[in-house]
CSV table of N, CA and C in Angstrom, one decimal:
chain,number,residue,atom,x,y,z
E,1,UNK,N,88.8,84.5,99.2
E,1,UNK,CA,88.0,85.7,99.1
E,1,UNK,C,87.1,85.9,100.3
E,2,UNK,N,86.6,87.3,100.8
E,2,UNK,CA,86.2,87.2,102.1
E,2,UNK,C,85.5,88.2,101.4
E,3,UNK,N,83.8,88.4,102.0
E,3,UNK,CA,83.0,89.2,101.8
E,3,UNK,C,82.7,90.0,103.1
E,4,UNK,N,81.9,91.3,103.0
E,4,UNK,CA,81.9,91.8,104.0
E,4,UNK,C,80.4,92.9,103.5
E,5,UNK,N,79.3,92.2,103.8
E,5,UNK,CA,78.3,92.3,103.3
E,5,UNK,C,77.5,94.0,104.2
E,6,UNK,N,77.6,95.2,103.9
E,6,UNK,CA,76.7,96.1,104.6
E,6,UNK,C,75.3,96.2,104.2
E,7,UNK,N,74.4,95.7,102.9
E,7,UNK,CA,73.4,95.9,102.1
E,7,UNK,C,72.6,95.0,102.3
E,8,UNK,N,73.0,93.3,102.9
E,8,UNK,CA,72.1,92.9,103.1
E,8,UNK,C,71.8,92.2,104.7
E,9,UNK,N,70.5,92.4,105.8
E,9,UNK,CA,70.5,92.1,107.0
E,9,UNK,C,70.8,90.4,107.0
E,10,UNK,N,71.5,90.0,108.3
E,10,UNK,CA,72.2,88.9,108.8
E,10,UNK,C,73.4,88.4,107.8
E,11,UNK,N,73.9,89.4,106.9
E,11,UNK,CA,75.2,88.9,106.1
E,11,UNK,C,76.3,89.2,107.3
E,12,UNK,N,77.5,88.9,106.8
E,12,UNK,CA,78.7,89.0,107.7
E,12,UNK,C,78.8,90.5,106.9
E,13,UNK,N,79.3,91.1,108.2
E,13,UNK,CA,79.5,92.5,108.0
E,13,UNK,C,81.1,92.9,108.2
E,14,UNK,N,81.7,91.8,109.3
E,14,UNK,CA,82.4,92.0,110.6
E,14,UNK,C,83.4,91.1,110.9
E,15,UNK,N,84.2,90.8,111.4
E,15,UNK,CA,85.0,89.6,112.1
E,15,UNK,C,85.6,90.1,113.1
E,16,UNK,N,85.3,89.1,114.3
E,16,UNK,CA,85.7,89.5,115.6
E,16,UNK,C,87.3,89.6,115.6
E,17,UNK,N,87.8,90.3,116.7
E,17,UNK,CA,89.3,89.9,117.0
E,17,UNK,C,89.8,88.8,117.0
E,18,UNK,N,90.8,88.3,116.4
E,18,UNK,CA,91.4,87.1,116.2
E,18,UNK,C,93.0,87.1,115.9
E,19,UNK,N,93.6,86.0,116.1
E,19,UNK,CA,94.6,85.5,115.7
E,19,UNK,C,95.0,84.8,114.4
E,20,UNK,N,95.7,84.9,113.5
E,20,UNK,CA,95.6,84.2,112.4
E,20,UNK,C,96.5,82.9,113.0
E,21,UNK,N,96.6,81.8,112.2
E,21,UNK,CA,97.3,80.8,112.7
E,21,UNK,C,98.7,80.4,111.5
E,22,UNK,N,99.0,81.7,111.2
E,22,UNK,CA,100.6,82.0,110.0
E,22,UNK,C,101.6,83.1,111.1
E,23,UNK,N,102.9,82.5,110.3
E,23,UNK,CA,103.9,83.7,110.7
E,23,UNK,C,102.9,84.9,110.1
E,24,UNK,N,103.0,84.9,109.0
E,24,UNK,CA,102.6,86.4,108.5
E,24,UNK,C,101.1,86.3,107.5
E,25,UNK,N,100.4,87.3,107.4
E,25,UNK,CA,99.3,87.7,107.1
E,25,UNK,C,98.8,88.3,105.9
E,26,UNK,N,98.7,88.6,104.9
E,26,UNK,CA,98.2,89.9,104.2
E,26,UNK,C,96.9,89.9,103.8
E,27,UNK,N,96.5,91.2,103.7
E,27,UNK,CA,95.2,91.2,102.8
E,27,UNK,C,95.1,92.2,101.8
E,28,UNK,N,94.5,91.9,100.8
E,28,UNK,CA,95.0,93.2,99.7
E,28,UNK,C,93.2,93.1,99.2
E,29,UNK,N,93.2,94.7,99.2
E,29,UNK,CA,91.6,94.9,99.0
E,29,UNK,C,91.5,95.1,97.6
E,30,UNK,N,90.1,94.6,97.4
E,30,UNK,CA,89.5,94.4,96.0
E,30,UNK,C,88.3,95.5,95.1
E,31,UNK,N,88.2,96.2,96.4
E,31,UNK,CA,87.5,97.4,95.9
E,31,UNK,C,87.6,98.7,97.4
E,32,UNK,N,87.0,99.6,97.4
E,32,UNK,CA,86.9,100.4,98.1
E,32,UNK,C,85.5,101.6,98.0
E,33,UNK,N,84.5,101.1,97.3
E,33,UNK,CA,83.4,101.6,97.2
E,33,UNK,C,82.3,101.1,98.7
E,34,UNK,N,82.7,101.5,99.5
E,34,UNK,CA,81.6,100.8,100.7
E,34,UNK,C,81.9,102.1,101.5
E,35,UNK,N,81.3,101.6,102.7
E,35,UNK,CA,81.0,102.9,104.1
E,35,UNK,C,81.5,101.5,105.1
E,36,UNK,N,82.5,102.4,106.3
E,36,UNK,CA,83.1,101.5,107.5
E,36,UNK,C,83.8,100.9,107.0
E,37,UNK,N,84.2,99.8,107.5
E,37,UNK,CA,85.1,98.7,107.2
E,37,UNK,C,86.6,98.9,107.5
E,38,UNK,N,87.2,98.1,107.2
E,38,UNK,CA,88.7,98.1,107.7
E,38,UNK,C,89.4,97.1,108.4
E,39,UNK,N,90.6,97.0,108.8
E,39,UNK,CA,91.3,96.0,109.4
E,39,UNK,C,92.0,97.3,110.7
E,40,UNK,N,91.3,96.6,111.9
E,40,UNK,CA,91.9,96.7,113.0
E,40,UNK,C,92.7,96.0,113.9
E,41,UNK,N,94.1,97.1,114.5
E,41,UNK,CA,94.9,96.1,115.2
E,41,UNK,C,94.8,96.7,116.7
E,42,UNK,N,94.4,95.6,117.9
E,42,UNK,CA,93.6,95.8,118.7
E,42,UNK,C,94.7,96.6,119.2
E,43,UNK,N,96.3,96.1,119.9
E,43,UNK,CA,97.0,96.1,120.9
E,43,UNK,C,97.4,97.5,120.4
E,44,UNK,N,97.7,97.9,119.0
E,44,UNK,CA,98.5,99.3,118.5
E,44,UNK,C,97.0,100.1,118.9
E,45,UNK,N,95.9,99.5,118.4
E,45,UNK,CA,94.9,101.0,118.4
E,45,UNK,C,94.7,101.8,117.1
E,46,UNK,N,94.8,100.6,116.3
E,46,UNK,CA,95.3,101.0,115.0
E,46,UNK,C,94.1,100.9,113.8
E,47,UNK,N,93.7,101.3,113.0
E,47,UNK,CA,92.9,101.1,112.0
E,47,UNK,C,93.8,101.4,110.8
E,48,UNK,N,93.6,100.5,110.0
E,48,UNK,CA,94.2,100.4,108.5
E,48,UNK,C,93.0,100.1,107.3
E,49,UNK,N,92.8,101.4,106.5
E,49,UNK,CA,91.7,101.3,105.5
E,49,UNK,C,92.0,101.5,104.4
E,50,UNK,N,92.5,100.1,103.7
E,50,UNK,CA,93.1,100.0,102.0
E,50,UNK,C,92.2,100.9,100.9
E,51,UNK,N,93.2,101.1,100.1
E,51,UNK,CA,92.4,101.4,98.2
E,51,UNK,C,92.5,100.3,98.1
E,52,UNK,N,92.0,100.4,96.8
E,52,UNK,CA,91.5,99.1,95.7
E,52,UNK,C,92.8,98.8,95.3
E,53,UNK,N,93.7,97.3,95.4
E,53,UNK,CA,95.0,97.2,95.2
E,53,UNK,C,95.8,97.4,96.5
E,54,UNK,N,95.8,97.5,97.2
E,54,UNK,CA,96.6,98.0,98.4
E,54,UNK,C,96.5,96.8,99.0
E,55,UNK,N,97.9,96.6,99.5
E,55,UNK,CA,98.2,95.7,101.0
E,55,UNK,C,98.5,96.1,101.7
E,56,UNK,N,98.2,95.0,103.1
E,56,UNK,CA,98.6,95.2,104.3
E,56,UNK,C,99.3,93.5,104.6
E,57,UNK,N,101.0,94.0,105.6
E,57,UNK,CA,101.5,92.9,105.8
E,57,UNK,C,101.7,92.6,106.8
E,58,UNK,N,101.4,91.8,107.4
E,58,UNK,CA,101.8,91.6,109.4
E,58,UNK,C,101.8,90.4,109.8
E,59,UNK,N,102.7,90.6,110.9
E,59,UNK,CA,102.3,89.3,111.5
E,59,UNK,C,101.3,88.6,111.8
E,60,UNK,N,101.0,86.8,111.7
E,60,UNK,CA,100.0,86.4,111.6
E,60,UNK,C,99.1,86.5,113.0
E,61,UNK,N,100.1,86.6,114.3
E,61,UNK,CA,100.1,86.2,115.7
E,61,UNK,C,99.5,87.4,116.1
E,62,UNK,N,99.1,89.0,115.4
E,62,UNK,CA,98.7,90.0,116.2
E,62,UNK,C,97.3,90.3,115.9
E,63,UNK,N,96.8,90.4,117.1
E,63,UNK,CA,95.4,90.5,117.1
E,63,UNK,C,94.7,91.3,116.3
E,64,UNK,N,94.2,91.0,115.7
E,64,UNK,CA,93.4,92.3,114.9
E,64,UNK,C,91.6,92.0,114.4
E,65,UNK,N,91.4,92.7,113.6
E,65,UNK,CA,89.5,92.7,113.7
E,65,UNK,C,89.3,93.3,112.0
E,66,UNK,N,88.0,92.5,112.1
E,66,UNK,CA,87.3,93.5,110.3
E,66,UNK,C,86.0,94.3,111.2
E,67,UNK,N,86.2,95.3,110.8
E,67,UNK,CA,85.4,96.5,111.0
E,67,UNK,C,84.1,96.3,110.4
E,68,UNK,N,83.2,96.5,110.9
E,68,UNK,CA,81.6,96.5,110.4
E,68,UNK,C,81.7,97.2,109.2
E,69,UNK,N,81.2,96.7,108.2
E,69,UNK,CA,80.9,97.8,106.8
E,69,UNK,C,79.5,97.9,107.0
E,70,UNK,N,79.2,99.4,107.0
E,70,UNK,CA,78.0,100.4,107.3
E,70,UNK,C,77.2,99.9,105.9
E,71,UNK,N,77.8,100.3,105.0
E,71,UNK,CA,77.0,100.4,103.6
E,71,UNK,C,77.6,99.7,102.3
E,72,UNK,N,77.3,98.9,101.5
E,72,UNK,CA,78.3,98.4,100.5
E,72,UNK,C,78.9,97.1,100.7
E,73,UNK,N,79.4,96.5,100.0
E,73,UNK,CA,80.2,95.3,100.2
E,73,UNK,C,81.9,95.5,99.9
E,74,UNK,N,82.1,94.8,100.8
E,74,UNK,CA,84.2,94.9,100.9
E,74,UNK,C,84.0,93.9,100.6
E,75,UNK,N,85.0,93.8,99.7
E,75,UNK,CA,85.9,92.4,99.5
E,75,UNK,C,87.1,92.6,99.5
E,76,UNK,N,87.8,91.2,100.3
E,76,UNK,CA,89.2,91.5,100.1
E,76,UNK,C,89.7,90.3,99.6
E,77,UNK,N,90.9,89.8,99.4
E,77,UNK,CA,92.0,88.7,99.5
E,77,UNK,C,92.9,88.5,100.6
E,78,UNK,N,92.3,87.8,101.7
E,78,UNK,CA,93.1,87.5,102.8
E,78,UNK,C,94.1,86.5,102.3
E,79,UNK,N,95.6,86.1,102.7
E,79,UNK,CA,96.5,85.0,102.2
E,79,UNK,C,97.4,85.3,103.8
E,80,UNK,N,97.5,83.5,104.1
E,80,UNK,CA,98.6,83.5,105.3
E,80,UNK,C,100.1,82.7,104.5
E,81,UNK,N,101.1,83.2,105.1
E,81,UNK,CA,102.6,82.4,105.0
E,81,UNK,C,102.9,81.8,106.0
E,82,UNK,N,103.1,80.8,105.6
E,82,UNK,CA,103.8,79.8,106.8
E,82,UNK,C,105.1,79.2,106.0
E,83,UNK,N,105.9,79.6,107.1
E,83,UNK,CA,107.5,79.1,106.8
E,83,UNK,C,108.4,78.2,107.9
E,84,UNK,N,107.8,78.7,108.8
E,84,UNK,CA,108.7,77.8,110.3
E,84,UNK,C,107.7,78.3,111.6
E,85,UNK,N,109.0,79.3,112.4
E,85,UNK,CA,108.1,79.8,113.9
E,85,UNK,C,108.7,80.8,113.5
E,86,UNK,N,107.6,81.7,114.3
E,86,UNK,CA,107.5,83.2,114.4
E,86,UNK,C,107.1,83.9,116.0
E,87,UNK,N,108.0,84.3,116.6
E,87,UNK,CA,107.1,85.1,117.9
E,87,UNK,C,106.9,86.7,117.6
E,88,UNK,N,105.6,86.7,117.8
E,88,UNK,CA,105.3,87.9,118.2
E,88,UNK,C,105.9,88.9,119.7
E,89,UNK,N,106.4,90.0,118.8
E,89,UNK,CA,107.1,90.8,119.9
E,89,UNK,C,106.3,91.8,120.2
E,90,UNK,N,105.1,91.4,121.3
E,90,UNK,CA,104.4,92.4,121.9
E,90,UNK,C,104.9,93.9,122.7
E,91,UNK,N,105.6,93.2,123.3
E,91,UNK,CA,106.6,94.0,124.1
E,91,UNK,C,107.9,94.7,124.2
């Protein structure tokens, strides 16, 4: 479970760009009552901002980010798969 604190100062709000270390990724959100937030994918330019129940599935290897939540708390359910190798096809 991952929190994403907007209400109270020095909580985690955010996660930098990163790599997951799975073939594949998901995160399926636990609510949707907050301001900002989201799952950014750096290389598409992409923002992806779930309902309550909604997934998102990608590869583990592409860069992506949690978006500052302005107001409210996000929570989600991050879960990685690992099954063998996986490349990412940037290109």
């Amino acid at each position: 479970l991952a929190k994403y604190d907007g209400n109270t100062p020095k909580a985690q709000t955010s996660l930098e760009p990163h790599v997951d270390g799975s073939e594949f990724s998901f995160i399926i959100a636990l609510n949707n009552n907050y301001s900002g937030g989201g799952t950014h994918f750096i290389k598409q330019n992409k923002t992806i901002r779930l309902n309550t129940g909604d997934v998102v599935i990608f590869c583990g290897q592409t860069r992506h980010a949690g978006l500052h939540v302005t107001e409210g708390i996000r929570y989600i359910l991050p879960g990685f798969i690992y099954y063998g190798k996986c490349i990412q096809q940037d290109e």
